[in-house]
Coordinates of C-alpha atoms in Angstrom, one line a residue:
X1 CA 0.0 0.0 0.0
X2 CA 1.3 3.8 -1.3
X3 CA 2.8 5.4 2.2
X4 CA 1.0 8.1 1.9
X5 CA -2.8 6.1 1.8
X6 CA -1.3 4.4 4.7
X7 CA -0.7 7.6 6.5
X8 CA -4.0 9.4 5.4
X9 CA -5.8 6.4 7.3
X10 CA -3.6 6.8 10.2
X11 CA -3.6 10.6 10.6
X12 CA -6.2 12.5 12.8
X13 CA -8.7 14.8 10.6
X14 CA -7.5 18.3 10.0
X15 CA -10.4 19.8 11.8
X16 CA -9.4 17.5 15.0
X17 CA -6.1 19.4 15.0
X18 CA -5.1 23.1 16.3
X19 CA -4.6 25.1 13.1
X20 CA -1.3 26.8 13.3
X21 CA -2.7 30.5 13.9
X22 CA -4.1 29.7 17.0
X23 CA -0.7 28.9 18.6
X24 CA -0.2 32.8 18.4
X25 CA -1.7 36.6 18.1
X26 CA -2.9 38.6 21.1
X27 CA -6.5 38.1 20.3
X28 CA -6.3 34.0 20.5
X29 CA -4.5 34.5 23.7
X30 CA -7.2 36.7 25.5
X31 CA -10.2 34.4 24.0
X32 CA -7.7 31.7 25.3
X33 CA -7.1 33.1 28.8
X34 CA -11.0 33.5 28.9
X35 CA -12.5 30.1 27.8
X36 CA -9.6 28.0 28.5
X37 CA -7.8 29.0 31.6
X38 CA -10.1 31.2 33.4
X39 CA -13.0 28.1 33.2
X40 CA -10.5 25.4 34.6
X41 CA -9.7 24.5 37.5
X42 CA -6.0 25.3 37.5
X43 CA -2.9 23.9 40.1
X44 CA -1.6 26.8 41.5
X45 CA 0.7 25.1 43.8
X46 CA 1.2 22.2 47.3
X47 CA -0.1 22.2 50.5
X48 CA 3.4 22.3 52.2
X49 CA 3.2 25.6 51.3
X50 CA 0.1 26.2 53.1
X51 CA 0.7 25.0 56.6
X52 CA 1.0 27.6 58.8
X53 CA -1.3 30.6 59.9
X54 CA -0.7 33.5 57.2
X55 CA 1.4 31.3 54.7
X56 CA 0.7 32.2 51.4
X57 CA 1.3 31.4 47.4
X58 CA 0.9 32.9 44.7
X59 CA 0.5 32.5 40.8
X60 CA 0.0 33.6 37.6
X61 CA -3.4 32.0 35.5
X62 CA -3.1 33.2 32.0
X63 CA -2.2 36.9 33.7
X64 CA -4.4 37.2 36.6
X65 CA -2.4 37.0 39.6
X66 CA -3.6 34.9 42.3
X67 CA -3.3 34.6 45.9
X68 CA -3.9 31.7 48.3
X69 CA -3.7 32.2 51.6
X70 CA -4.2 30.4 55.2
X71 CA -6.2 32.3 57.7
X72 CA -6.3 30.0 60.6
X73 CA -6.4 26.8 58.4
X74 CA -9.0 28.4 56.3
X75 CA -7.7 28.4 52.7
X76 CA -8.9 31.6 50.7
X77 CA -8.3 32.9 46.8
X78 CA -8.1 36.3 45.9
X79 CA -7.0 38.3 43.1
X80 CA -3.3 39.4 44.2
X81 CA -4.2 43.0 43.4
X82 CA -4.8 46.1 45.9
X83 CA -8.1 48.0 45.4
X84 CA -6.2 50.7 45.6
X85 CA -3.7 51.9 43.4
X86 CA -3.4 48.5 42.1
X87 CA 0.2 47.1 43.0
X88 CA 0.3 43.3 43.7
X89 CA 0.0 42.3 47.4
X90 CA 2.5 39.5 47.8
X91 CA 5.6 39.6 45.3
X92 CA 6.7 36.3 46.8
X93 CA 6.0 32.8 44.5
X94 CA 5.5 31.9 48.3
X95 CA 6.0 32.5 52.3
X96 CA 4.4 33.6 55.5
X97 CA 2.8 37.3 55.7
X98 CA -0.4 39.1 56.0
X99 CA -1.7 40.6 52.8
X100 CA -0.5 44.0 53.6
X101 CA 0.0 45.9 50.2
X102 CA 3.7 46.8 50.1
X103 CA 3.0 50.3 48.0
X104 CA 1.2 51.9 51.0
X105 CA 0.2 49.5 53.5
X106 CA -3.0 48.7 53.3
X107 CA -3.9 45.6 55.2
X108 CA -6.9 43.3 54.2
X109 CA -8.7 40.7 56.4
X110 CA -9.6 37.1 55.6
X111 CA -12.8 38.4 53.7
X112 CA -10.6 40.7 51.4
X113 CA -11.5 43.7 52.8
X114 CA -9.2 46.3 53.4
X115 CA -9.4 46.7 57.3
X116 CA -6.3 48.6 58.3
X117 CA -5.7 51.9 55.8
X118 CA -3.3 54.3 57.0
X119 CA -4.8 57.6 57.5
X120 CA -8.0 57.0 56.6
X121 CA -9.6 59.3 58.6
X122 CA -7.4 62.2 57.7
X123 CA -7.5 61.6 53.7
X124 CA -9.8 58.5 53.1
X125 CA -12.8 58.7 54.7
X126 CA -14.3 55.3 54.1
X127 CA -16.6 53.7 56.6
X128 CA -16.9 49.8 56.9
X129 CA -19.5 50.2 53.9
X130 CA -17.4 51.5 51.8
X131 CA -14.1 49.2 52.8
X132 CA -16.5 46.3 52.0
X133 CA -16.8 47.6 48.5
X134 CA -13.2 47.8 48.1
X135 CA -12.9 44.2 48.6
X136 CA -10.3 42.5 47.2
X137 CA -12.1 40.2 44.2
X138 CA -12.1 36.3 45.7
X139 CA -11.8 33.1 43.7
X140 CA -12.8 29.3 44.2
X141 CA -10.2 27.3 46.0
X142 CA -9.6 23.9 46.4
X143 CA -7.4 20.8 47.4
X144 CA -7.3 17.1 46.2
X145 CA -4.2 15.1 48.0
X146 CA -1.6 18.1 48.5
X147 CA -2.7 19.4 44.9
X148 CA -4.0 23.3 45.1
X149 CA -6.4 24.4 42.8
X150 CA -8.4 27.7 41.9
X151 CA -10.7 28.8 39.5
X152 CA -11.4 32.3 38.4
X153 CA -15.0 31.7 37.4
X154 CA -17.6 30.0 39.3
X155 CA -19.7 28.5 37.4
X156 CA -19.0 24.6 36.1
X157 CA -17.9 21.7 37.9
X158 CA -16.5 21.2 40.8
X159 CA -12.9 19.6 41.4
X160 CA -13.7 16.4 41.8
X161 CA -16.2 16.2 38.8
X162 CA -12.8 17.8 36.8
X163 CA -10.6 15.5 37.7
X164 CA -12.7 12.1 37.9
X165 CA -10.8 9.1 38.2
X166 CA -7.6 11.0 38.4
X167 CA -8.4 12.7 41.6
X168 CA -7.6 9.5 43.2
X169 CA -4.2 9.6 41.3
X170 CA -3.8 12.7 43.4
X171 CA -4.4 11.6 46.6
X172 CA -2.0 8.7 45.8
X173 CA 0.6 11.0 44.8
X174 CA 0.2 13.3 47.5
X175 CA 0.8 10.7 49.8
X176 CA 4.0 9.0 48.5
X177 CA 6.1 12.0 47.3
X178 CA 6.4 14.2 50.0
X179 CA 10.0 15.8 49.8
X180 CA 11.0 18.3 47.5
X181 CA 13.8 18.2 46.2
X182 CA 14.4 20.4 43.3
X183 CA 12.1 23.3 41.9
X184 CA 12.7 26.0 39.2
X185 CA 10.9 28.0 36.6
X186 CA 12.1 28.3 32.9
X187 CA 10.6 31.1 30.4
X188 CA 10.6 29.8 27.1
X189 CA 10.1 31.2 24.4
X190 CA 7.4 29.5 23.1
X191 CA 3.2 29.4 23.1
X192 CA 2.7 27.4 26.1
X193 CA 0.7 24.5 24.1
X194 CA 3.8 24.2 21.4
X195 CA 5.3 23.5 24.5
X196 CA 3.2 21.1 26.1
X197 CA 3.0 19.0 23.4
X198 CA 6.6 18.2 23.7
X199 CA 5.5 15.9 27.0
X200 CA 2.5 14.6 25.5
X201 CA 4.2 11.7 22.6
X202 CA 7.8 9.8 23.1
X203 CA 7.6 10.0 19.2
X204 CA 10.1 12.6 19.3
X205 CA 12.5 10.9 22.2
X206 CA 14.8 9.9 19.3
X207 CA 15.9 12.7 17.5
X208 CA 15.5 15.2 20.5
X209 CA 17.0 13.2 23.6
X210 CA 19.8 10.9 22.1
X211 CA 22.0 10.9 24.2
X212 CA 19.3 10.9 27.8
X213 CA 15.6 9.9 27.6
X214 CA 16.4 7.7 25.2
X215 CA 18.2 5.5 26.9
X216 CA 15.6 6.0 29.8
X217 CA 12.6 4.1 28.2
X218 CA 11.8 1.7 25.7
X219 CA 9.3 2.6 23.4
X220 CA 6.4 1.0 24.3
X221 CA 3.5 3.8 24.8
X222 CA 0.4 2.9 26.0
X223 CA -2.4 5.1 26.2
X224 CA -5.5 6.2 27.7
X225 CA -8.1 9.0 28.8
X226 CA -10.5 10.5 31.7
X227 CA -12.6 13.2 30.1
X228 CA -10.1 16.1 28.8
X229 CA -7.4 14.3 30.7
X230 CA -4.9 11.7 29.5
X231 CA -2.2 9.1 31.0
X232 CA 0.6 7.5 29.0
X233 CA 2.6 4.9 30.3
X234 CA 6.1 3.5 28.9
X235 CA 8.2 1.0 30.3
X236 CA 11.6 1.8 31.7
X237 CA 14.8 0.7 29.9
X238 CA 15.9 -2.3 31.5
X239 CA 19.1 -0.3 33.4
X240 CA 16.9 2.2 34.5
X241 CA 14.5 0.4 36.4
X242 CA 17.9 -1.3 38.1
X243 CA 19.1 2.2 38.9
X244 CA 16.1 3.0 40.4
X245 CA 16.1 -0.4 42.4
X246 CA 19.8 0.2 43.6
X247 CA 18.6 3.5 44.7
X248 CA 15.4 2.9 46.5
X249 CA 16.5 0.1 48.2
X250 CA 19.8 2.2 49.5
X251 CA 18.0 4.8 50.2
X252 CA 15.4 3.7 51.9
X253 CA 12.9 5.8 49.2
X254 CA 9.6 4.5 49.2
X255 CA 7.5 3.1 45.9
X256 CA 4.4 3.3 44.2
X257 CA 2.7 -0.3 44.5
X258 CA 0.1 0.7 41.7
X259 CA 2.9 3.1 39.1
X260 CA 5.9 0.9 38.1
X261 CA 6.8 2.0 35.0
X262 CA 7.0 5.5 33.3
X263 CA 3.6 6.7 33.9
X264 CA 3.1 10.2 32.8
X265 CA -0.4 12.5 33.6
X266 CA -2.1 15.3 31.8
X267 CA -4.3 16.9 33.5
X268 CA -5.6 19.8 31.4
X269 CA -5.0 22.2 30.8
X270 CA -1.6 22.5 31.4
X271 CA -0.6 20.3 34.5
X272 CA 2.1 17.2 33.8
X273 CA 3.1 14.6 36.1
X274 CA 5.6 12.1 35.4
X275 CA 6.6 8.8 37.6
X276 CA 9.5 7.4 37.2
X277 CA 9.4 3.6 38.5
X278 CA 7.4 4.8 41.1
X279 CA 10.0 6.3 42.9
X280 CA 10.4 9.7 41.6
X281 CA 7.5 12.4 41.0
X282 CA 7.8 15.3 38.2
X283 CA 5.3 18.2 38.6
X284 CA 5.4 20.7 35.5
X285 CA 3.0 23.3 34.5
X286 CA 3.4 25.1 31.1
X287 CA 1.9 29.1 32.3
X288 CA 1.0 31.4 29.4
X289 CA 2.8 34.3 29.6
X290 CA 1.8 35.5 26.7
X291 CA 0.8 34.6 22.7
X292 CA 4.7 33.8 22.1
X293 CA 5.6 32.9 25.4
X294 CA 5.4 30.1 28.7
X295 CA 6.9 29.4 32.1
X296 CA 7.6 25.9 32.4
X297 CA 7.5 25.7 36.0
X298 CA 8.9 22.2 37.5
X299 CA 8.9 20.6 40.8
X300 CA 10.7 16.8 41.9
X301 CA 9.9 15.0 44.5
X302 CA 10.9 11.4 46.4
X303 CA 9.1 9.9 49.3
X304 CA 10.5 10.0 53.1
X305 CA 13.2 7.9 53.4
X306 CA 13.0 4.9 55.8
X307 CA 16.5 4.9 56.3
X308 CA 16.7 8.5 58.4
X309 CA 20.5 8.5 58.3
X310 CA 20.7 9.0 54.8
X311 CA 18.7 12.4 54.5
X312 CA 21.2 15.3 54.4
X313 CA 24.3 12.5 54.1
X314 CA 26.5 13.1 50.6
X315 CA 24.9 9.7 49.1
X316 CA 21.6 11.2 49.2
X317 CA 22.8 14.7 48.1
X318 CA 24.8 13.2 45.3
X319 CA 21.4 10.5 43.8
X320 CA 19.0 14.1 44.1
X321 CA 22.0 16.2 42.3
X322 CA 22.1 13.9 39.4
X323 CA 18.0 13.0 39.4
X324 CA 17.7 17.3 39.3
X325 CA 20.6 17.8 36.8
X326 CA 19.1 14.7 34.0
X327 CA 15.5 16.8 34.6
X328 CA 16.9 20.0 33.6
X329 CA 18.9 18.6 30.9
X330 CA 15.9 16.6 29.2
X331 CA 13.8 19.9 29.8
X332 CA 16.3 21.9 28.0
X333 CA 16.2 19.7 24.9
X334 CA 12.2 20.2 24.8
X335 CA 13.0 23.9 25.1
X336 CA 14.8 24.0 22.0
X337 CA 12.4 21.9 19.8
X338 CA 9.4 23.6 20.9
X339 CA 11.1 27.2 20.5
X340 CA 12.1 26.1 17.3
X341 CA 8.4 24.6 16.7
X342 CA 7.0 27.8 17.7
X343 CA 8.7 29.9 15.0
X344 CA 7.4 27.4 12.8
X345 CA 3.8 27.5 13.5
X346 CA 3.7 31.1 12.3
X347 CA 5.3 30.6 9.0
X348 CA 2.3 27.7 8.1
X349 CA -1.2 27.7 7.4
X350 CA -1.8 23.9 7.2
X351 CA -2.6 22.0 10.3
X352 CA -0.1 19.8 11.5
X353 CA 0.1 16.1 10.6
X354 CA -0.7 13.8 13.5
X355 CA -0.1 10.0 13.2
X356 CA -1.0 7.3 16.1
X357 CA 2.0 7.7 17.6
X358 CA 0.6 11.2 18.7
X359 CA -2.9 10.6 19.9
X360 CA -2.6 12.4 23.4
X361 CA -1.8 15.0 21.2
X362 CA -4.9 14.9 19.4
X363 CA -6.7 14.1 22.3
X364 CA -5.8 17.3 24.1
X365 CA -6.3 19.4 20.7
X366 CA -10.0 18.0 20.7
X367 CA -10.6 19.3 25.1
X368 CA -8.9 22.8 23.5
X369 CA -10.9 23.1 20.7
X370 CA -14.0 21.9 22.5
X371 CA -13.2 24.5 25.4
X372 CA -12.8 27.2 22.8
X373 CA -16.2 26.6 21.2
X374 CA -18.4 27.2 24.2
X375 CA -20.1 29.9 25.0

């Protein structure tokens, strides 16, 4: 059979697949940040940052800044902007603080009121009234295992409905991989779904990781799907999954009973989790910072050791130093490809050709274009 018949049969429909304007242009990434990001529940951050009376994150959804913050164990979403003269509130990613605005003090209360205004009386005038409609603008929070989550509109599902069947892949997660131990964020250049995309196939692990991933998995990809969501599982290369053995066992690091291979989670919009072998925990998020641009911000993570004289000893130092350095290696081989992808998609009008070897990809480019059709 001609190659190309072959492929036709095997390709997704063009109208299943993003066209290439939509990966750029300021007007698809405000009708994005609306339908897309502001609908979602989106990960902001963990629960370890959240612990303590006045501990706060923050983050960025699609350029509304959001803050999270513990009032007495009471978790509460706002928009990270003072009423006003508009500076952010916290300029941390993260810490311990009342929101006190740093411009001119203003201090707001766990309703988002601003409660404490220097000089009011003298200048302000504003009665509680008043202060009330000055609060700050709140947001839907919520938590599944150590997971945080907030949505900027109200109306839709709740977390749970979201997530489904991978909110218990949560909880699992949450429980297991409980010590940081390497965190960064990367700006590429780059629209933040080129990017994605680059964590969604192993097609590409070939050409683009040679000399690392490569070697890390055979290429074996198994798929499947929850709603917009999607799970892809590869086997690890036979000296990998000793490494990790050697290691674990060592290091007393505990192990997933249920994820034993490569098992890698999208949960959309723009959340990733890999597993390596059960034993290591990857946490990305791919933020739109704008049409052309993303933070890929990453987070690893191991269990608590059983063997409590290795935390802090030069063994364990030296395993977590080369898990973090082979992360930021692989991530800055998917940097270049989808940078250079990026400058592609606005040179092209056609839609790209997806084969099976690609079907998360079409999977998530069916949720987006689904997302982006509703009113």
């Amino acid at each position: 059979m001609d190659d190309r018949v072959q492929q036709s049969r095997l390709s997704f429909p063009p109208d299943m697949v993003i066209p290439p304007q939509r990966y750029s242009g300021e007007a698809n990434h405000a009708e994005e940040a609306a339908r897309v990001f502001r609908r979602c529940w989106m990960f902001v951050g963990f629960t370890d940052d959240l612990r303590n009376d006045n501990d706060f994150i923050t983050a960025d959804i699609a350029g509304t800044s959001v803050l999270v913050q513990n009032f007495d164990g009471d978790l509460r979403a706002y928009h990270n902007v003072c009423t006003h003269r508009y500076s952010l509130i916290h300029l941390r990613p993260c810490g311990n603080g009342k929101p006190v605005c740093p411009y001119h003090g203003w201090v707001f209360n766990r309703d988002g009121v601003p409660v404490g205004i220097p000089g009011n009386r003298e200048h302000f005038g504003l009665d509680d009234a008043a202060k009330k409609r000055l609060a700050l603008r709140r947001f839907e929070v919520a938590v599944r295992g150590r997971f945080v989550f907030v949505r900027l509109e109200p109306a839709g599902p709740g977390l749970d409905e979201q997530l489904g069947a991978y909110g218990a892949v949560l909880d699992h997660l949450s429980e297991l991989f409980t010590d940081r131990i390497d965190e960064g964020v990367l700006p590429w250049n780059a629209n933040w779904k080129a990017a994605l995309e680059s964590a969604l196939e192993v097609y590409h692990v070939d050409a683009t990781h040679p000399e690392t991933f490569k070697g890390y998995v055979k290429k074996v990809w198994v798929c499947s799907y929850e709603g917009e969501h999607s799970r892809g599982v590869s086997q690890l290369s036979d000296g990998s999954a000793r490494w990790w053995d050697g290691v674990s066992q060592k290091m007393g690091l505990p192990r997933s009973d249920r994820l034993e291979s490569y098992d890698h989670y999208l949960i959309f919009p723009n959340l990733a989790i890999g597993v390596s072998h059960g034993a290591l925990m990857s946490v990305q998020t791919y933020d739109p910072v704008g049409p052309d641009r993303c933070d890929l911000h990453f987070r690893l993570f191991v269990g608590e050791t059983s063997k409590p004289q290795t935390q802090g000893g030069a063994a364990r130092k030296a395993v977590e130093a080369n898990v973090a350095g082979f992360n930021r290696t692989i991530l800055g081989e998917d940097q270049r490809v989808a940078e250079a992808t990026h400058k592609g998609l606005k040179q092209v009008q056609a839609p790209a050709v997806l084969g099976s070897c690609e079907e998360r990809i079409a999977a998530f480019h069916r949720a987006w274009l689904a997302r982006m059709a509703a009113e």
